[in-house]
Short mmCIF file of C-alpha atoms and ligand atoms in Angstrom, two decimals:
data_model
loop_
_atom_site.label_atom_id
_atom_site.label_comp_id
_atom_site.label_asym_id
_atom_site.label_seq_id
_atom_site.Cartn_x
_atom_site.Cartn_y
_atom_site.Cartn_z
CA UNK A 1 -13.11 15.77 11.01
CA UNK A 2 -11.25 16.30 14.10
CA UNK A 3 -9.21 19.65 14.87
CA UNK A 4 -5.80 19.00 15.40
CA UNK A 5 -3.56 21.57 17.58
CA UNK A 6 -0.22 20.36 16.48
CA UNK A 7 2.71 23.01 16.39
CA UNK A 8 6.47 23.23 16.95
CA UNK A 9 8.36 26.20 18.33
CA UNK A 10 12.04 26.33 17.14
CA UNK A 11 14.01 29.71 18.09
CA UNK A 12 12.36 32.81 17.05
CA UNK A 13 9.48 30.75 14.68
CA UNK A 14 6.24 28.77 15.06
CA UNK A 15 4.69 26.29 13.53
CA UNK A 16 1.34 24.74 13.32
CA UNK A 17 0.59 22.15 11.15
CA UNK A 18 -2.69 20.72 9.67
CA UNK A 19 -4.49 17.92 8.22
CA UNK A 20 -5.13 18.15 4.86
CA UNK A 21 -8.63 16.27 2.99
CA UNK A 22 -9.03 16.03 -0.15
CA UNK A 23 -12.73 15.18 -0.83
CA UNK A 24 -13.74 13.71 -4.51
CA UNK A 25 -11.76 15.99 -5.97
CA UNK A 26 -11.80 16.75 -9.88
CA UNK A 27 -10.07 19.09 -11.67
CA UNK A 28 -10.58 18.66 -16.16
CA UNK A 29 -8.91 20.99 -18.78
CA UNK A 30 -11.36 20.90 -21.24
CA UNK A 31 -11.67 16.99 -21.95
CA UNK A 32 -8.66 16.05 -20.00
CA UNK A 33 -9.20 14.99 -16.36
CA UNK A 34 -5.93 15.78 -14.84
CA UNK A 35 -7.35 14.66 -11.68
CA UNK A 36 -10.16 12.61 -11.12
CA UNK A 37 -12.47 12.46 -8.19
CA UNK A 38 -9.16 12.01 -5.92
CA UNK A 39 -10.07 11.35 -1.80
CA UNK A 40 -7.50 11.27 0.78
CA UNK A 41 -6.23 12.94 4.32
CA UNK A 42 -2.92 13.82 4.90
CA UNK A 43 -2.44 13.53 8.97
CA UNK A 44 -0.92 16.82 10.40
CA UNK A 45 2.91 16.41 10.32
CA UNK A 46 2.95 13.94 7.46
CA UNK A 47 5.90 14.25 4.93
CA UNK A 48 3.27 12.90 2.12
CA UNK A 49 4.83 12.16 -1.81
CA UNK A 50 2.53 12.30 -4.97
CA UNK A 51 4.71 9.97 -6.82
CA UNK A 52 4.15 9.55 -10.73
CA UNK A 53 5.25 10.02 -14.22
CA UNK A 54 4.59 13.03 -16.54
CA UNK A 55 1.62 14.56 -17.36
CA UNK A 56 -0.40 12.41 -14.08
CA UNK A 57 -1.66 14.96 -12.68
CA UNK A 58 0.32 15.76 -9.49
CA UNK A 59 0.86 19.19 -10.05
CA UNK A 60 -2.36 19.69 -10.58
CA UNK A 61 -3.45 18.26 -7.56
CA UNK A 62 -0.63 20.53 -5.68
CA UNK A 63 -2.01 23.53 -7.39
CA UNK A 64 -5.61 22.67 -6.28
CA UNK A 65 -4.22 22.56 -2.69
CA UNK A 66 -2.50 26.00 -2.96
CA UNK A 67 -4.99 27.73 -4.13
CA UNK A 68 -4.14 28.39 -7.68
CA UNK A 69 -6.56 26.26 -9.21
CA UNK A 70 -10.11 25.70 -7.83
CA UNK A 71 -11.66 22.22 -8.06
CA UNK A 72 -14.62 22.08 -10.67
CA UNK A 73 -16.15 19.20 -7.83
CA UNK A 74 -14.90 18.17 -4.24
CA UNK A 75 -14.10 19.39 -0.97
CA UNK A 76 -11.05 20.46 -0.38
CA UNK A 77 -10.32 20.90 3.80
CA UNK A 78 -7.70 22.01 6.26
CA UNK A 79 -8.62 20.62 9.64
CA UNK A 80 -11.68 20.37 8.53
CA UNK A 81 -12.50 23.63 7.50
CA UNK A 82 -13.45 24.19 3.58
CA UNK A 83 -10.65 25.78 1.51
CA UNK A 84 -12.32 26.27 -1.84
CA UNK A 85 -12.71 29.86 -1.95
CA UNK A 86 -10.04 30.91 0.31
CA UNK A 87 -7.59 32.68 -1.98
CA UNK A 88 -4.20 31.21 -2.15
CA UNK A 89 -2.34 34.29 0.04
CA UNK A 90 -5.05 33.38 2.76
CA UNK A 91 -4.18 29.74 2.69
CA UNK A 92 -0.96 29.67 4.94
CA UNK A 93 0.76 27.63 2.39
CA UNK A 94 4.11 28.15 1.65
CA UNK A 95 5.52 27.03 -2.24
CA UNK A 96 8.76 25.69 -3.65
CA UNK A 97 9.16 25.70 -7.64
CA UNK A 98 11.28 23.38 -9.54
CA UNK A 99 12.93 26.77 -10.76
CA UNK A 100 13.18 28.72 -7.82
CA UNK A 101 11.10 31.64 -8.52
CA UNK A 102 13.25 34.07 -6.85
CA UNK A 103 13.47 37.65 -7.39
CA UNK A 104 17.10 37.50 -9.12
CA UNK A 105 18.16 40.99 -8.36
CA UNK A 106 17.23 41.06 -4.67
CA UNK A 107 19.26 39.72 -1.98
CA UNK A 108 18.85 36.76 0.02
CA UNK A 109 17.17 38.35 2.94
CA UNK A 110 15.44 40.61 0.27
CA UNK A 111 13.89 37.58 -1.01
CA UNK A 112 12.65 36.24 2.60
CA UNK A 113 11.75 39.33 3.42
CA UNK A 114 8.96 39.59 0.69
CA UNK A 115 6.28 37.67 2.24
CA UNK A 116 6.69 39.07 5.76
CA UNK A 117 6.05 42.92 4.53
CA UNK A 118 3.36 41.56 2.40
CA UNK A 119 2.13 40.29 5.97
CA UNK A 120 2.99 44.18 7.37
CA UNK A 121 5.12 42.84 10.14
CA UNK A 122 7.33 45.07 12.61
CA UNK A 123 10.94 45.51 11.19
CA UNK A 124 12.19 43.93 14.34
CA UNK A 125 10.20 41.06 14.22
CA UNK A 126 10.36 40.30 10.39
CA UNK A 127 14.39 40.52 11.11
CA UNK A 128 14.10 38.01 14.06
CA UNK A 129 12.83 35.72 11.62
CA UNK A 130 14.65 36.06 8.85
CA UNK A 131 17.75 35.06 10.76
CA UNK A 132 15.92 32.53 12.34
CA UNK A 133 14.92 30.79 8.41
CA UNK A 134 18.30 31.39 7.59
CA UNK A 135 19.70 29.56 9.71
CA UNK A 136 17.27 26.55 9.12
CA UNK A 137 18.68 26.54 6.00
CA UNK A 138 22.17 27.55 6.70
CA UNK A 139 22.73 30.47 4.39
CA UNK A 140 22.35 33.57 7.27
CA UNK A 141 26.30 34.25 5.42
CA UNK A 142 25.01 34.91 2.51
CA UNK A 143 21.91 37.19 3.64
CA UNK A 144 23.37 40.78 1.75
CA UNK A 145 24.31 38.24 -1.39
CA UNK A 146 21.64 39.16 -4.72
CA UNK A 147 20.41 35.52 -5.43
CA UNK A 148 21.70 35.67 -9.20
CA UNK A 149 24.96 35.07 -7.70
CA UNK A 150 24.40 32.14 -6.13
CA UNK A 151 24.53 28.54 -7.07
CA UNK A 152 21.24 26.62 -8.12
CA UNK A 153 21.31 24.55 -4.56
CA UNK A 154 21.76 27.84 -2.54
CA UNK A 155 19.16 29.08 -4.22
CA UNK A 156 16.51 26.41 -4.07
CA UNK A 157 17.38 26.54 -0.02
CA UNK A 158 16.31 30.31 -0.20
CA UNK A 159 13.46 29.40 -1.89
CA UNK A 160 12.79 26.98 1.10
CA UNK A 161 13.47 29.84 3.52
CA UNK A 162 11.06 31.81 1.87
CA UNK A 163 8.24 29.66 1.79
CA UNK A 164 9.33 28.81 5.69
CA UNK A 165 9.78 32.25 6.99
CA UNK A 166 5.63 32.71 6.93
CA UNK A 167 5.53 29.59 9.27
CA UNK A 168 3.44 27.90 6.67
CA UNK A 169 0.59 25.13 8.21
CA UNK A 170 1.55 22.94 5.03
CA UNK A 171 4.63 22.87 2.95
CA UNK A 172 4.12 22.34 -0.67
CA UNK A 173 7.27 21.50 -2.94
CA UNK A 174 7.08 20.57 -6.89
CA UNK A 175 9.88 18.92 -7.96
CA UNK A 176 12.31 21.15 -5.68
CA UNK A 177 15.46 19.00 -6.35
CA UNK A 178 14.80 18.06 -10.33
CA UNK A 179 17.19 20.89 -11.37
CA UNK A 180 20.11 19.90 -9.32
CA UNK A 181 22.90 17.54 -9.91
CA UNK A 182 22.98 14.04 -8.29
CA UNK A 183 25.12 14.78 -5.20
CA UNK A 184 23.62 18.15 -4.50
CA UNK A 185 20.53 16.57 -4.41
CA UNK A 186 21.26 13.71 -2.26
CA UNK A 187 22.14 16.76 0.58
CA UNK A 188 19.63 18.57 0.37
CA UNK A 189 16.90 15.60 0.61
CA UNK A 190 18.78 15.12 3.63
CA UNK A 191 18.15 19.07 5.19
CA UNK A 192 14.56 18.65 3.68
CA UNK A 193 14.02 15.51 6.15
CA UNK A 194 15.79 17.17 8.45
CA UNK A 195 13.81 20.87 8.31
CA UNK A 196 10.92 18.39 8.56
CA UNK A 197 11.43 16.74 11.54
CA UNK A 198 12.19 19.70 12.80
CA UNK A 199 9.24 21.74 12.19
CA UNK A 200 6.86 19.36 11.62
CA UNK A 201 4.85 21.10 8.69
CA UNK A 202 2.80 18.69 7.40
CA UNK A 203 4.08 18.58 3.90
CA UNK A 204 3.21 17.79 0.32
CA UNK A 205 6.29 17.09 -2.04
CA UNK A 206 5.61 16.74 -5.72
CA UNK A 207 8.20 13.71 -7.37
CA UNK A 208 8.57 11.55 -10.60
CA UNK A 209 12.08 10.24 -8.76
CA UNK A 210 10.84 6.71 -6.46
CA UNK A 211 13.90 6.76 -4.84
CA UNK A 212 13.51 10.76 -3.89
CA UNK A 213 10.23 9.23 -2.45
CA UNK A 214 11.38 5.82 -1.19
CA UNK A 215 13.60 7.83 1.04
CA UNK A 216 12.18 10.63 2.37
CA UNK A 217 8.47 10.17 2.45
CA UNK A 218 6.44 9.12 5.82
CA UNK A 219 3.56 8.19 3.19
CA UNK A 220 2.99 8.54 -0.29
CA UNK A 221 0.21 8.33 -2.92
CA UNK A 222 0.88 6.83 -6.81
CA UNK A 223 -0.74 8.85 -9.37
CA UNK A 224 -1.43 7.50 -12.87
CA UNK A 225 -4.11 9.58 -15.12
CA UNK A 226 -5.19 11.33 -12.58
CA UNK A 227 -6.06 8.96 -10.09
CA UNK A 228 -4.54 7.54 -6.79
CA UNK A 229 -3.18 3.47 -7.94
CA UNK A 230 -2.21 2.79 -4.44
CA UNK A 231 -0.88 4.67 -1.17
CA UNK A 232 1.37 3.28 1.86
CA UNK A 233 4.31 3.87 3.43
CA UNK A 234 7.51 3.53 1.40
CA UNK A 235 7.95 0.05 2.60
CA UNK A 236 3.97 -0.74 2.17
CA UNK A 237 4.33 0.37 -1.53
CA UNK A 238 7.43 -1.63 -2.60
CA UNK A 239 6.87 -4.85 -0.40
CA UNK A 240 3.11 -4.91 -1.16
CA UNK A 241 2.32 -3.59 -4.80
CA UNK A 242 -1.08 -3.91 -5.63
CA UNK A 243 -1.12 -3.33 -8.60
CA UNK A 244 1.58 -3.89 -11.85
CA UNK A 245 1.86 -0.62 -12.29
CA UNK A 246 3.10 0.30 -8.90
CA UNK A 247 5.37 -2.65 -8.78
CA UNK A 248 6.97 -1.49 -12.05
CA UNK A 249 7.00 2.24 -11.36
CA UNK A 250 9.10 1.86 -7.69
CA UNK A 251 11.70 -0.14 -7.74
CA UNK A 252 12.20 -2.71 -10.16
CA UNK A 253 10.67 -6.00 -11.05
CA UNK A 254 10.21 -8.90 -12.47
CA UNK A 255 6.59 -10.25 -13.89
CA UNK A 256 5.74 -13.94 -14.83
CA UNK A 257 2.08 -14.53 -16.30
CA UNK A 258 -1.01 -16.96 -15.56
CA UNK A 259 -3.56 -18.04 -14.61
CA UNK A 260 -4.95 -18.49 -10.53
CA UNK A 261 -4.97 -22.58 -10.41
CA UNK A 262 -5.68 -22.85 -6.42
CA UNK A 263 -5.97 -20.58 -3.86
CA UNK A 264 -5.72 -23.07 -0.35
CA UNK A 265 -4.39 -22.94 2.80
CA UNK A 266 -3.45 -19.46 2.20
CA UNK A 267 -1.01 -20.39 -1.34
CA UNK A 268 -1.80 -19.20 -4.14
CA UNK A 269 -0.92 -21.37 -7.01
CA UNK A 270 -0.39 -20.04 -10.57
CA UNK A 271 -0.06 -21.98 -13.81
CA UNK A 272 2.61 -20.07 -16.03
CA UNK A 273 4.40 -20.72 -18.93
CA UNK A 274 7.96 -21.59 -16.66
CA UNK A 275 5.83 -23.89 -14.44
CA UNK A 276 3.40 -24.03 -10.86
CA UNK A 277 4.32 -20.68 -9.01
CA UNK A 278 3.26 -21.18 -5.22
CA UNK A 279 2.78 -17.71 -3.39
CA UNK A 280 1.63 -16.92 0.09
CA UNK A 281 0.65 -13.25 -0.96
CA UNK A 282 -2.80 -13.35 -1.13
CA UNK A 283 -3.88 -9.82 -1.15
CA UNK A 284 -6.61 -10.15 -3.74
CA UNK A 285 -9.70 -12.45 -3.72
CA UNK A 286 -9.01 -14.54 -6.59
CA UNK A 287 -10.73 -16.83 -8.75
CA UNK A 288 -9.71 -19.80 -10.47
CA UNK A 289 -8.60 -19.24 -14.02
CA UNK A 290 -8.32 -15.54 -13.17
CA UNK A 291 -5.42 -13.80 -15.24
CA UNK A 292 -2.60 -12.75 -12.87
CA UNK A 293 0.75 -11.64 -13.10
CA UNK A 294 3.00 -12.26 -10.53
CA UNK A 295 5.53 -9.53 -9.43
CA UNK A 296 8.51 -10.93 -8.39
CA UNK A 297 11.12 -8.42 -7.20
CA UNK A 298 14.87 -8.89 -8.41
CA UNK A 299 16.66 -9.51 -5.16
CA UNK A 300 14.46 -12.10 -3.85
CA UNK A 301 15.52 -14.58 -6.63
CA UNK A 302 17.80 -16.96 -5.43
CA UNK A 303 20.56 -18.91 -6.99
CA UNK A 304 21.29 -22.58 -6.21
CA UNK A 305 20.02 -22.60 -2.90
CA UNK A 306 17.86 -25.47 -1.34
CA UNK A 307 13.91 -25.55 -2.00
CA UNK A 308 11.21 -27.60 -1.92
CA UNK A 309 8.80 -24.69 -4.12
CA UNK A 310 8.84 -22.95 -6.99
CA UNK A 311 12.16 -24.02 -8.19
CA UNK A 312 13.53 -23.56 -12.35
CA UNK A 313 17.02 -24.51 -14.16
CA UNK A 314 17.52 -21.39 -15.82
CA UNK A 315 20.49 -20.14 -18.20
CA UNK A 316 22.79 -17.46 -17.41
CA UNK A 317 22.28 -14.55 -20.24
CA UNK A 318 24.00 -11.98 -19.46
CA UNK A 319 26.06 -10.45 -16.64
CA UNK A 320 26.51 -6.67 -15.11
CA UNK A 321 29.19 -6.30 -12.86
CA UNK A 322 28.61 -2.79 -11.07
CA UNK A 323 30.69 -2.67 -8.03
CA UNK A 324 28.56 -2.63 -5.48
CA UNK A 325 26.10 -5.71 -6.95
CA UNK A 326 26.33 -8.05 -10.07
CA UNK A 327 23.45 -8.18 -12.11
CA UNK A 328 21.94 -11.07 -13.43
CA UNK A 329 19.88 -12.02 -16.28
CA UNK A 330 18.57 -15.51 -16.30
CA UNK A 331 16.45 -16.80 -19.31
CA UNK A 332 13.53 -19.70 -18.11
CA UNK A 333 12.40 -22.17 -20.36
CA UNK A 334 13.40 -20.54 -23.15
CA UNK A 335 10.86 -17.53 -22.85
CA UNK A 336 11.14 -15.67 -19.56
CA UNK A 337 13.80 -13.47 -19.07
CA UNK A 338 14.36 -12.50 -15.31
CA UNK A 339 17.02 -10.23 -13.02
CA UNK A 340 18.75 -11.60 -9.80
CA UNK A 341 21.24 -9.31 -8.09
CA UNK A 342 24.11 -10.38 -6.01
CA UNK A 343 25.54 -8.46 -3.36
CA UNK A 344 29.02 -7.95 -2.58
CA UNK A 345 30.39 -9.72 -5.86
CA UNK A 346 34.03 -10.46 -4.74
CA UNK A 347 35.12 -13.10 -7.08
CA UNK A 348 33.92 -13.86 -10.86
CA UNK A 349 31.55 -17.26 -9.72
CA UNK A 350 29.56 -17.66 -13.12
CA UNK A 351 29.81 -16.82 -16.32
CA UNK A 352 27.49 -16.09 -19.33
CA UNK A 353 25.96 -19.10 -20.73
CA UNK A 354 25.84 -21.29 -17.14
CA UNK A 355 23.39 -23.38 -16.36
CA UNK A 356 21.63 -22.60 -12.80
CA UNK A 357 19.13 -23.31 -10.71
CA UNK A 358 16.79 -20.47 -10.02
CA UNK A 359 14.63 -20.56 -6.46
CA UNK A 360 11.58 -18.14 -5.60
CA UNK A 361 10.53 -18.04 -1.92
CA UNK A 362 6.82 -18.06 -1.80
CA UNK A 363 6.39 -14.85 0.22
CA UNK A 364 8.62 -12.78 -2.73
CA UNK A 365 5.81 -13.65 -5.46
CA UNK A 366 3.07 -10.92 -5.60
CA UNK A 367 -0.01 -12.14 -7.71
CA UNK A 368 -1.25 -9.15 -9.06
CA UNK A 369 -4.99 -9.06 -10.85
CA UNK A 370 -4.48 -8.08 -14.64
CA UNK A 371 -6.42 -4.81 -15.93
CA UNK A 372 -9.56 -6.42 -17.92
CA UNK A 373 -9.66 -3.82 -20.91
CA UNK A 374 -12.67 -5.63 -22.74
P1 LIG B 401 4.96 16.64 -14.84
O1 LIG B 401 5.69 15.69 -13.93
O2 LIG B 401 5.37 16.49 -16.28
O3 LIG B 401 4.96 18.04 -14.35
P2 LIG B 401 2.31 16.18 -13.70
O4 LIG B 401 2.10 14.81 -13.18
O5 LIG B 401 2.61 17.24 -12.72
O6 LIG B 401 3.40 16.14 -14.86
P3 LIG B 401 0.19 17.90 -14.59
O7 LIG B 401 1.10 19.04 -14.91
O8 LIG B 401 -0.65 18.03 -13.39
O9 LIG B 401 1.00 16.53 -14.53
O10 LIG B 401 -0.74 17.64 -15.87
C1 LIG B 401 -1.75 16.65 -15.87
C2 LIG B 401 -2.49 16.71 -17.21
O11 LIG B 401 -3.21 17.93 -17.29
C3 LIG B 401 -1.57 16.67 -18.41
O12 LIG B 401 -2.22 15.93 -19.43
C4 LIG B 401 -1.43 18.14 -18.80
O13 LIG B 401 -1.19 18.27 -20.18
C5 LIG B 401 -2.79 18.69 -18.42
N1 LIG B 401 -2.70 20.11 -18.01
C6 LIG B 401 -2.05 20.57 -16.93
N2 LIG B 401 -2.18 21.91 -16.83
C7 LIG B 401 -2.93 22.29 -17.90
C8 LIG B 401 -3.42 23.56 -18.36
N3 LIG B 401 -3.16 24.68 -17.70
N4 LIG B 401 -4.17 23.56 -19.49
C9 LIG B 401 -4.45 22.40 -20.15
N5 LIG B 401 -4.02 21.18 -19.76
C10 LIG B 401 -3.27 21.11 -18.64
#
């Protein structure tokens, strides 16, 4: 792999960030392979998401790359240069914990402090950089403050200036923002980005939250048992599923069943229970009488609108008015239910039990292949 020299001076710190490989990588607790022969490379500068539900295996893999656990096979490289048996303090990783982990009876710059004596800096210099961190994260006021007396947010931003003031080569964070309420967190994924762009620390941020990942992440990975379903950019991953569970697990969506009919011309046509489905997303290589289902993502349907293709009168079920959008379920042929939303509801325009005509623009159905578990 190619060494990469890419750092960022901001006042009074420096940062150099890496590329991070992860080679067939495996780590098992007794009979449970919480990851499993995982391969990727993080590019230097990358704000990178492991996205999944519980128990996937994404802390694990975080843990791997800080040190704490050792992979029983695979390579694990910064820049190119094998990590394995470097101890975790000799890593030049910096940490954030869902819970903090700060010393509660030290203060603030106590706290920041820690890692820079470990390090057996100068006074001088460690204080030049304390400040420095502080500021990043805009708490230098509170630097004489003990940390129990300070809210959870505060907190979690020392625990980001503490994991910054080392000028860490890669920024790890699990779950950072799970413990904090909904506003609180919306701010500080914003002065996350924003510490990001600034620094440039290539950095790997543990979620189960898709939106936490939809907006903030330059690229992200989707875990499921231990494995990588699919990575992308956010726009790649909820555009382009390729698989159901990754168009189920970000965002929301909509699946219709069949079978592959044609593929010509670049359309895909599927026999399903509502009818022909005609897509121009052919990202698989298909076979005729192949079991699909088709993704079909909520704001994409259309209502009584003009179309030559995959068109359906469809009843109105139900209705969820929620401000911003109205929420529709539809009910097709008697069997499928599906969800429109409309945007900007001003006026009441339907009601429950309407009938409607339902339209599907061939480039917003995703045939995706269906798991064979014989
Ligand atoms: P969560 O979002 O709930 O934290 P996760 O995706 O981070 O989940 P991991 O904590 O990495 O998942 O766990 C992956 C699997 O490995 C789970 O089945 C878990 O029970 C198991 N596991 C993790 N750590 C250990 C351990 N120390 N000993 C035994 N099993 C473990």
């Amino acid at each position: 792999m190619r060494k990469s020299y890419n750092f960022t001076l901001i006042e009074g710190a420096f940062f150099m960030s890496v590329a991070v490989e992860l080679d067939h990588i495996t780590k098992a607790f007794d009979k449970t392979f919480a990851v499993n022969d995982v391969s990727l490379t993080i590019e230097p500068g990358e704000l990178f998401f492991l996205l999944g539900p519980s128990g996937c295996g994404k802390s694990t893999l975080l843990r791997v790359i800080a040190g704490f656990y050792r992979p029983d096979t695979g390579v694990l490289r910064f820049d190119g240069t094998e990590m394995n048996n470097v101890p975790p303090h000799q890593r030049n990783t910096g940490m954030v914990f869902q819970n903090y982990a700060l010393w509660p009876h030290m203060t603030v710059e106590q706290n920041v402090d820690y890692g820079l004596k470990l390090r057996k800096l100068e006074k001088q210099d460690r204080q030049k950089k304390i400040d420095s961190v502080l500021d990043l994260v805009q708490m230098r006021e509170y630097h004489d403050r003990p940390v129990n007396t300070l809210s959870g947010g505060q907190q979690q931003r020392i625990a980001l200036a503490r994991a910054l003031v080392i000028e860490p080569s890669v920024l790890l964070l699990d779950e950072p923002l799970s413990n904090l309420d909904a506003a609180l967190r919306q701010n500080l994924r914003n002065e996350i980005r924003e510490i990001h762009s600034r620094t440039q620390i290539t950095t790997i941020y543990v979620t189960h939250d898709q939106v936490e990942a939809i907006s903030m992440a330059t690229r992200m990975a989707i875990m499921k048992d231990g494995v990588f379903i699919q990575t992308g950019s956010p726009r790649e991953i909820y555009q382009f599923p390729t698989d159901p569970f990754v168009a189920s697990f970000v965002g929301e969506t909509n699946f219709i069943s069949g079978n592959i009919q044609e593929i010509s011309n670049g359309m895909v046509t599927i026999e399903t229970p509502v009818g022909l489905l005609h897509s121009e997303c052919v990202y698989h290589n298909f076979t005729p009488g192949q079991e699909v289902t088709c993704s079909i993502r909520p704001e994409t349907v259309q209502l009584n609108q003009d179309s030559s293709l995959n068109q359906f009168d469809a009843t109105l079920s139900h209705i969820t008015y929620l401000g911003r959008v109205e929420e529709y379920e539809l009910m097709i042929a008697d069997q499928y239910s599906i969800k429109t939303v409309l945007y900007n509801p001003k006026t009441e325009l339907r009601n429950e039990g309407d009938t409607v005509n339902v339209s599907i623009p061939p480039q917003s159905i995703i045939p995706l292949p269906i798991e064979n578990t014989n």
